[in-house]
Each structure stands twice: as structure tokens, then as C-alpha cells.
mmCIF file of C-alpha atoms in Angstrom:
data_model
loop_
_atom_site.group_PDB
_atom_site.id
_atom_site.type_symbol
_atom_site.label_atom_id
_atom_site.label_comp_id
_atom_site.label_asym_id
_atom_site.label_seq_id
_atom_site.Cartn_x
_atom_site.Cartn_y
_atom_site.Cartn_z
ATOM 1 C CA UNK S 1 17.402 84.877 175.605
ATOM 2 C CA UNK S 2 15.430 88.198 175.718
ATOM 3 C CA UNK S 3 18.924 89.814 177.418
ATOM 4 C CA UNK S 4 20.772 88.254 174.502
ATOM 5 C CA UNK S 5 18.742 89.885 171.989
ATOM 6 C CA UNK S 6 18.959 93.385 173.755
ATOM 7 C CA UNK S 7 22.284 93.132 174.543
ATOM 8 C CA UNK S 8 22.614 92.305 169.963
ATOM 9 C CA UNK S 9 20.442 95.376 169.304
ATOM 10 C CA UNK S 10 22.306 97.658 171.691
ATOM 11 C CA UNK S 11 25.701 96.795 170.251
ATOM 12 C CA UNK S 12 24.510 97.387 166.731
ATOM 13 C CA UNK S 13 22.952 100.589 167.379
ATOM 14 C CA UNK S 14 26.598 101.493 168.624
ATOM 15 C CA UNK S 15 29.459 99.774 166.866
ATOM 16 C CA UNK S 16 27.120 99.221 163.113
ATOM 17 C CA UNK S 17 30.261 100.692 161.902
ATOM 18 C CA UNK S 18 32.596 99.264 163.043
ATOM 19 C CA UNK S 19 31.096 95.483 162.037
ATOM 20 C CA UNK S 20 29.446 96.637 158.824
ATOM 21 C CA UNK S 21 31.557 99.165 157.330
ATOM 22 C CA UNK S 22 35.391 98.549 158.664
ATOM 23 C CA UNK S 23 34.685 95.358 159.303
ATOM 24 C CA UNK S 24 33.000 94.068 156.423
ATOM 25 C CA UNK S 25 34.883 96.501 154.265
ATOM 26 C CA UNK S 26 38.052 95.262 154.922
ATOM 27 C CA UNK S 27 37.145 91.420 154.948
ATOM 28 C CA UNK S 28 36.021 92.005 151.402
ATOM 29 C CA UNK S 29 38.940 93.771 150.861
ATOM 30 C CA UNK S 30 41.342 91.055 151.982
ATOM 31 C CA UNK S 31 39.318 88.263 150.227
ATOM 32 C CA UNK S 32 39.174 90.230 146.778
ATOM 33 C CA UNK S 33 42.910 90.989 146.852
ATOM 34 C CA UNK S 34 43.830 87.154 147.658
ATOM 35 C CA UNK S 35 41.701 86.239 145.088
ATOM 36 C CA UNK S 36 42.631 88.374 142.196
ATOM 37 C CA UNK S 37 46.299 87.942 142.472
ATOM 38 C CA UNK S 38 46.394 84.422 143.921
ATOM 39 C CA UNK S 39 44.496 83.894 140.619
ATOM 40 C CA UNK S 40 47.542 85.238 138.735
ATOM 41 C CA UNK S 41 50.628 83.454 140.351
ATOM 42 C CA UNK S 42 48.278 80.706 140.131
ATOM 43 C CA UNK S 43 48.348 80.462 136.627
ATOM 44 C CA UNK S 44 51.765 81.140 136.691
ATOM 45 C CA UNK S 45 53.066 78.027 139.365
ATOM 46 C CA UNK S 46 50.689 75.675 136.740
ATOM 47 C CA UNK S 47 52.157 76.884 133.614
ATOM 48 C CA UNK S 48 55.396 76.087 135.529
ATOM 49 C CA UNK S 49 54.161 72.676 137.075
ATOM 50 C CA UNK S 50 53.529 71.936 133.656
ATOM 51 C CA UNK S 51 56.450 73.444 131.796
ATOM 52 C CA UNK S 52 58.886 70.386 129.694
ATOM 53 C CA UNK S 53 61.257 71.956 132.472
ATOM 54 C CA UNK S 54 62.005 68.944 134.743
ATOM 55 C CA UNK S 55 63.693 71.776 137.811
ATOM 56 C CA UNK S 56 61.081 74.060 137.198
ATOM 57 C CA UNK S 57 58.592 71.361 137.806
ATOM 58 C CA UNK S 58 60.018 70.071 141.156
ATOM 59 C CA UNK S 59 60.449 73.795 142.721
ATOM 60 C CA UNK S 60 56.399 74.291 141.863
ATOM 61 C CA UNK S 61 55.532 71.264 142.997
ATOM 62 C CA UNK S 62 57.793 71.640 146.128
ATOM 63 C CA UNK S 63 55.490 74.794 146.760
ATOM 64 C CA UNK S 64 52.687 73.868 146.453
ATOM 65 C CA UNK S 65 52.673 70.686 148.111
ATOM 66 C CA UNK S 66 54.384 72.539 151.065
ATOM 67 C CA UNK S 67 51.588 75.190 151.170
ATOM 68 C CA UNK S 68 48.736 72.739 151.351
ATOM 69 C CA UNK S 69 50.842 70.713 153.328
ATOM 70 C CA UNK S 70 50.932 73.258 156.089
ATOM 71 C CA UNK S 71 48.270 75.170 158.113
ATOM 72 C CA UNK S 72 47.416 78.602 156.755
ATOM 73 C CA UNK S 73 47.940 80.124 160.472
ATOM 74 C CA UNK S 74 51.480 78.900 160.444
ATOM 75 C CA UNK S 75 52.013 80.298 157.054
ATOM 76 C CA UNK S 76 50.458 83.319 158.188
ATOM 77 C CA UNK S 77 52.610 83.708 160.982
ATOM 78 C CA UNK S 78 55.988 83.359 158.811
ATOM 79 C CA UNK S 79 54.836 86.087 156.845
ATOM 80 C CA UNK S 80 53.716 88.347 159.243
ATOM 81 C CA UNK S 81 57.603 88.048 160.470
ATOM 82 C CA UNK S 82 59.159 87.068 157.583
ATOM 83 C CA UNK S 83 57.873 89.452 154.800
ATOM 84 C CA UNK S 84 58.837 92.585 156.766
ATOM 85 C CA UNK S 85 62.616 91.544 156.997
ATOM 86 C CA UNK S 86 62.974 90.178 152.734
ATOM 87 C CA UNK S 87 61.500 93.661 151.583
ATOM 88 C CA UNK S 88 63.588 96.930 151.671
ATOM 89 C CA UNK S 89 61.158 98.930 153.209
ATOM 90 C CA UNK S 90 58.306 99.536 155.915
ATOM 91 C CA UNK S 91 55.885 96.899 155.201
ATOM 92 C CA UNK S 92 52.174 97.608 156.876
ATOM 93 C CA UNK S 93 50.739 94.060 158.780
ATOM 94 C CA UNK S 94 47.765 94.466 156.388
ATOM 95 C CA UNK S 95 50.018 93.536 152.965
ATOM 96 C CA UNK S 96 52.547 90.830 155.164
ATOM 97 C CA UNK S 97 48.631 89.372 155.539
ATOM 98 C CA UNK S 98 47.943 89.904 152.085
ATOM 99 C CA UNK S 99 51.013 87.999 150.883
ATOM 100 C CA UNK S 100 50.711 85.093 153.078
ATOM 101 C CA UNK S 101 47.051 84.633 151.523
ATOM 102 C CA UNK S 102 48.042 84.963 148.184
ATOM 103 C CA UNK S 103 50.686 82.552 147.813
ATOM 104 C CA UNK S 104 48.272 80.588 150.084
ATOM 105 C CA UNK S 105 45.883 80.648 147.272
ATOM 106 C CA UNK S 106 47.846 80.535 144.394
ATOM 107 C CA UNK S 107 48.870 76.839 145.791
ATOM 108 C CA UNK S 108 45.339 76.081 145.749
ATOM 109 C CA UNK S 109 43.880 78.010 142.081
ATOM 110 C CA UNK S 110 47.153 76.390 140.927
ATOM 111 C CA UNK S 111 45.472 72.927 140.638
ATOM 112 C CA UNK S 112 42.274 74.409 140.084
ATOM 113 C CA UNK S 113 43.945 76.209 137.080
ATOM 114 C CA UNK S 114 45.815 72.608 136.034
ATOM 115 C CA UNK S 115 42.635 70.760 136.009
ATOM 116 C CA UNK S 116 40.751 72.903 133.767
ATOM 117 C CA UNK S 117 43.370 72.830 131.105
ATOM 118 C CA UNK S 118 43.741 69.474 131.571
ATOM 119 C CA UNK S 119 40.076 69.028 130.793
ATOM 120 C CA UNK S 120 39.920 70.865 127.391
ATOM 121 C CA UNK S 121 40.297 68.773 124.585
ATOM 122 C CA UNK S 122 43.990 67.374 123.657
ATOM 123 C CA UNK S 123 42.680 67.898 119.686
ATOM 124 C CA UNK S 124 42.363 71.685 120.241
ATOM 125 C CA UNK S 125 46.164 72.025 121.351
ATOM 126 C CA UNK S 126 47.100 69.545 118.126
ATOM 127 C CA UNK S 127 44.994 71.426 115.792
ATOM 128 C CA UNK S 128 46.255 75.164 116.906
ATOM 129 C CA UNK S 129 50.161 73.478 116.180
ATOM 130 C CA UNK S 130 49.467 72.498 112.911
ATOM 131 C CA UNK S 131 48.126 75.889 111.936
ATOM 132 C CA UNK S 132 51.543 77.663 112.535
ATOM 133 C CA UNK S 133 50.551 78.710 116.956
ATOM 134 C CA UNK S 134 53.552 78.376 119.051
ATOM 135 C CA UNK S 135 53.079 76.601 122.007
ATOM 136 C CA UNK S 136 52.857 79.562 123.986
ATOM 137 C CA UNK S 137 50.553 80.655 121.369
ATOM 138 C CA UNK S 138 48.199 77.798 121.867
ATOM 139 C CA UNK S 139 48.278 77.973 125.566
ATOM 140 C CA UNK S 140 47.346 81.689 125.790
ATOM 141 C CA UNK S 141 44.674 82.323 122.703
ATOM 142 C CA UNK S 142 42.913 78.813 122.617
ATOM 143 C CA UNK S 143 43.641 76.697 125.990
ATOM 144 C CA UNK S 144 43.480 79.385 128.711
ATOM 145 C CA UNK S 145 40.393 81.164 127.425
ATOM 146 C CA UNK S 146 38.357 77.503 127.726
ATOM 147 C CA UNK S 147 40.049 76.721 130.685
ATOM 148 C CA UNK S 148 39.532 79.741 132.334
ATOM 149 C CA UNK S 149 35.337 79.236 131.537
ATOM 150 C CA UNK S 150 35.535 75.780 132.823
ATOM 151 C CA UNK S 151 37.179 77.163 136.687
ATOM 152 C CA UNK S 152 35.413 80.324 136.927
ATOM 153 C CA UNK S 153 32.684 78.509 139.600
ATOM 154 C CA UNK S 154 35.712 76.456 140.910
ATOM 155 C CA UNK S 155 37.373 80.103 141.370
ATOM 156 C CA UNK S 156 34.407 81.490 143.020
ATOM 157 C CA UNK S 157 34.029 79.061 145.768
ATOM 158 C CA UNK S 158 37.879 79.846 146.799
ATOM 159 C CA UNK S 159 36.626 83.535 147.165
ATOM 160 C CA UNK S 160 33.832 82.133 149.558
ATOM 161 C CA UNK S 161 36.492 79.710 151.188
ATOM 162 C CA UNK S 162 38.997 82.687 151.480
ATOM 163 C CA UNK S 163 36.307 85.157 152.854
ATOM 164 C CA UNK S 164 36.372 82.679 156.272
ATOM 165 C CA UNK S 165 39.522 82.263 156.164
ATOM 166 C CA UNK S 166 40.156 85.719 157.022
ATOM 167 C CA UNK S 167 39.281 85.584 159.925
ATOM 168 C CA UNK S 168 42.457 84.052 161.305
ATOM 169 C CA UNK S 169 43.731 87.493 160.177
ATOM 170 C CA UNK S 170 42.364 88.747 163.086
ATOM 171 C CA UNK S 171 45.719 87.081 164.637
ATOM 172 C CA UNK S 172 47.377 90.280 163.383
ATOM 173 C CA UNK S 173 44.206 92.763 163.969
ATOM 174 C CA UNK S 174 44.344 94.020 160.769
ATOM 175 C CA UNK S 175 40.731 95.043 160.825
ATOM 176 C CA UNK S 176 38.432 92.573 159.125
ATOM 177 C CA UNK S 177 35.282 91.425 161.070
ATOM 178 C CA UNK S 178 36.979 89.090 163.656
ATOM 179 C CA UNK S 179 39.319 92.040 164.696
ATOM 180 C CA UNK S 180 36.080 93.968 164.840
ATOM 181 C CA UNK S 181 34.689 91.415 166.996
ATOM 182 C CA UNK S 182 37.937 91.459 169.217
ATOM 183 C CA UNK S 183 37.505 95.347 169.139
ATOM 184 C CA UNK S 184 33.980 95.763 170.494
ATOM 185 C CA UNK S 185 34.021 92.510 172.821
ATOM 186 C CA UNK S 186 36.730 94.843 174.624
ATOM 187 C CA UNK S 187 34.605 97.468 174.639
ATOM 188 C CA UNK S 188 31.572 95.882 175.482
ATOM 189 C CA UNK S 189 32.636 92.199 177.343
ATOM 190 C CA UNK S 190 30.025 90.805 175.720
ATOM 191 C CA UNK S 191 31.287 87.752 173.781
ATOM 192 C CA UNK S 192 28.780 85.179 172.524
ATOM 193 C CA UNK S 193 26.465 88.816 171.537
ATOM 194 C CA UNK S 194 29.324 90.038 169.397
ATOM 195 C CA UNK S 195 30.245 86.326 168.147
ATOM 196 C CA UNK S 196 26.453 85.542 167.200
ATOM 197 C CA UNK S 197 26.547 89.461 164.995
ATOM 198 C CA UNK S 198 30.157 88.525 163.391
ATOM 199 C CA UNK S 199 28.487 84.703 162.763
ATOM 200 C CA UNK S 200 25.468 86.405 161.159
ATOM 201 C CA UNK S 201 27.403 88.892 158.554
ATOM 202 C CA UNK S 202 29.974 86.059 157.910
ATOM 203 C CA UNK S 203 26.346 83.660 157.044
ATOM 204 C CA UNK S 204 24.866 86.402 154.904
ATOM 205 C CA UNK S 205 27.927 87.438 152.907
ATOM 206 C CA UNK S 206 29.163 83.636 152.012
ATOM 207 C CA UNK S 207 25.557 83.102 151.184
ATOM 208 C CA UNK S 208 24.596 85.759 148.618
ATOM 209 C CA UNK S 209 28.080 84.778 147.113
ATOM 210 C CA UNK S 210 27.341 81.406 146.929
ATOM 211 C CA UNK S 211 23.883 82.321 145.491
ATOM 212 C CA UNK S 212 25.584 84.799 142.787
ATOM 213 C CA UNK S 213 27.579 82.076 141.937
ATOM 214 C CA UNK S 214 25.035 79.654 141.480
ATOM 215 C CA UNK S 215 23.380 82.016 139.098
ATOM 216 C CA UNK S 216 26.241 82.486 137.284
ATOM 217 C CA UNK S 217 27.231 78.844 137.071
ATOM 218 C CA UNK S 218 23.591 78.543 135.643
ATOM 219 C CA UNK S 219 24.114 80.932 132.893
ATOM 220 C CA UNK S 220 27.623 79.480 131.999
ATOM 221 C CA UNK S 221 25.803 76.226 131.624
ATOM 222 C CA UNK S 222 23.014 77.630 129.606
ATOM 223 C CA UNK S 223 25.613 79.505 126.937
ATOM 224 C CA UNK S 224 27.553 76.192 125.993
#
């Protein structure tokens, strides 16, 4: 045990960077991007789920039941190999892994986005009609707004999910924590040290998320 915890301090005291700033850095990176835009075609595939546009609805719903359907390594995988051949030009590893998560997510904050506009008062959408709103309107001044508060904790545990699931990124070594982990195990050929330092930052930064959230979930609460 004391050889474990020399062997831990000696490969922080070398590769600090490499976990904590590249690592970390880029995990972050990765999750905040999914988030953020998975967010956006989110709302987008639930506007279109529930659109009074019978196609439209079965092509979302064929989406996103086939994305939760389906493991996200697999989906990585197609578009690690897939994205580079549809787009015209070079595309880096790092944004064919970016795209992957994001549609990934979108399939997810989808029904996350459907189920908080679903839970905001029928009246509301009735009332904003018979004051002259158009149904777009309604939908984007007084039903997405209230929605929107409803989800935000909902959102905020996908950005927790999403910051583990990252790690099968490391698939591709595009240089969040569990490629840094791959990196210095190389390096080093010490694998449970560098797994129990990658477990430890992975612990710590879903936690003080979680506990921001909570905070924030508090203050939501306290407001209405």
C-alpha cells in the first residue's frame, strides 16, 4: 500500500500536467461542447417530435429512439469513420468525437426538453392564443422560458452524466483524462496508480458539479 502511494505521488509530481491541465482541460472541454449544443438540436428534434407534422414526427422519433437504442461506443465509432467522409473537408478526431456526443445528447435533452413543456400549464398556451401569439409565438416567449426553468437541474445532471462518458473518447485518444491515463500508464507501466489518480479527478469534478447543482436547484426552488 505504502508503494502504491509513492508510486501516486511520484507520478503527480511528473505528469500533474498532463492529468490536471490537458487532461482535465479537455474533458471539460468535450463535456461543455456536448452539452451546449446537444442542448440546442435538442430543442430542435422536440419541437419537431411535437410538430402537427405526422413525417416530421416519425423521422425524430426514428432518431431518437435509435440513439438511445444503441450504445454510445458504437455511435461513437460511426462517427469517428463516418463524419470524416459526409464533410468536404479535413475533419480533426476531436470534432468527429464532438458530433457523435452531441447528437448523442440531443436524443437524450430531447425528452428532457419534451417533458418540461409538457409540464407547464395547458391554460398558459390557451391564454397566449387568445391574445393574438402565434403558435410559434407562444412556444418561444411563454412555454420555452418556463420550460427551460423547470429542466435546467435535469440539464445539469446530463453534463455530469456526459463528463464520464467521455471517457470512452479515449477510444480515439483525443486527449481527455482517460487518454491521459493511457498516455502516462505507457510511460510509467503503472496501471491501477494512474487508474486510482484518473478515478480521483473524475470523483472530485462530478462531485463539486453535482454540489453546484444542488445549490442551484435550491435557489430555483426558493425563487418560485
Amino acid at each position: 500500500m505504502i508503494d502504491y502511494f509513492n508510486n501516486i505521488i511520484k507520478i503527480m509530481s511528473e505528469y500533474w500536467d498532463v492529468f490536471l491541465v490537458t487532461g482535465v482541460g479537455y474533458t471539460l472541454l468535450l463535456s461543455f461542447i456536448t452539452v451546449f449544443f446537444g442542448a440546442i438540436l435538442g430543442v430542435f428534434l422536440c419541437l419537431g417530435r411535437m410538430a402537427n407534422f405526422k413525417p416530421l414526427n416519425w423521422v425524430v422519433i426514428a432518431i431518437v429512439e435509435v440513439v438511445r437504442g444503441t450504445p454510445i461506443l458504437l455511435q461513437l465509432y460511426i462517427g469517428y469513420f463516418l463524419v470524416p467522409k459526409i464533410l468536404p473537408f479535413t475533419v480533426p478526431d476531436f470534432l468527429s468525437v464532438c458530433i457523435a456526443l452531441i447528437i448523442n445528447s440531443a436524443a437524450y435533452t430531447s425528452e428532457i426538453f419534451r417533458s418540461g413543456i409538457q409540464a407547464v400549464d395547458k391554460g398558459q398556451t390557451e391564454a397566449a392564443r387568445s391574445l393574438g401569439l402565434s403558435a410559434s409565438q407562444t412556444m418561444t416567449r411563454i412555454i420555452l422560458p418556463q420550460a427551460i426553468k423547470n429542466i435546467l437541474p435535469a440539464l445539469g445532471n446530463e453534463f455530469v452524466m456526459i463528463i464520464k462518458e467521455t471517457s470512452l473518447a479515449s477510444t480515439f485518444f483525443v486527449g481527455e483524462l482517460m487518454t491521459s491515463y493511457l498516455k502516462v500508464k505507457g510511460n510509467t507501466y503503472l496501471t491501477m496508480e494512474c487508474l486510482l489518480i484518473v478515478g480521483v479527478i473524475y470523483f472530485a469534478m462530478t462531485s463539486v458539479l453535482s454540489k453546484l447543482l444542488s445549490i442551484f436547484e435550491r435557489r430555483l426552488k426558493a425563487n418560485d
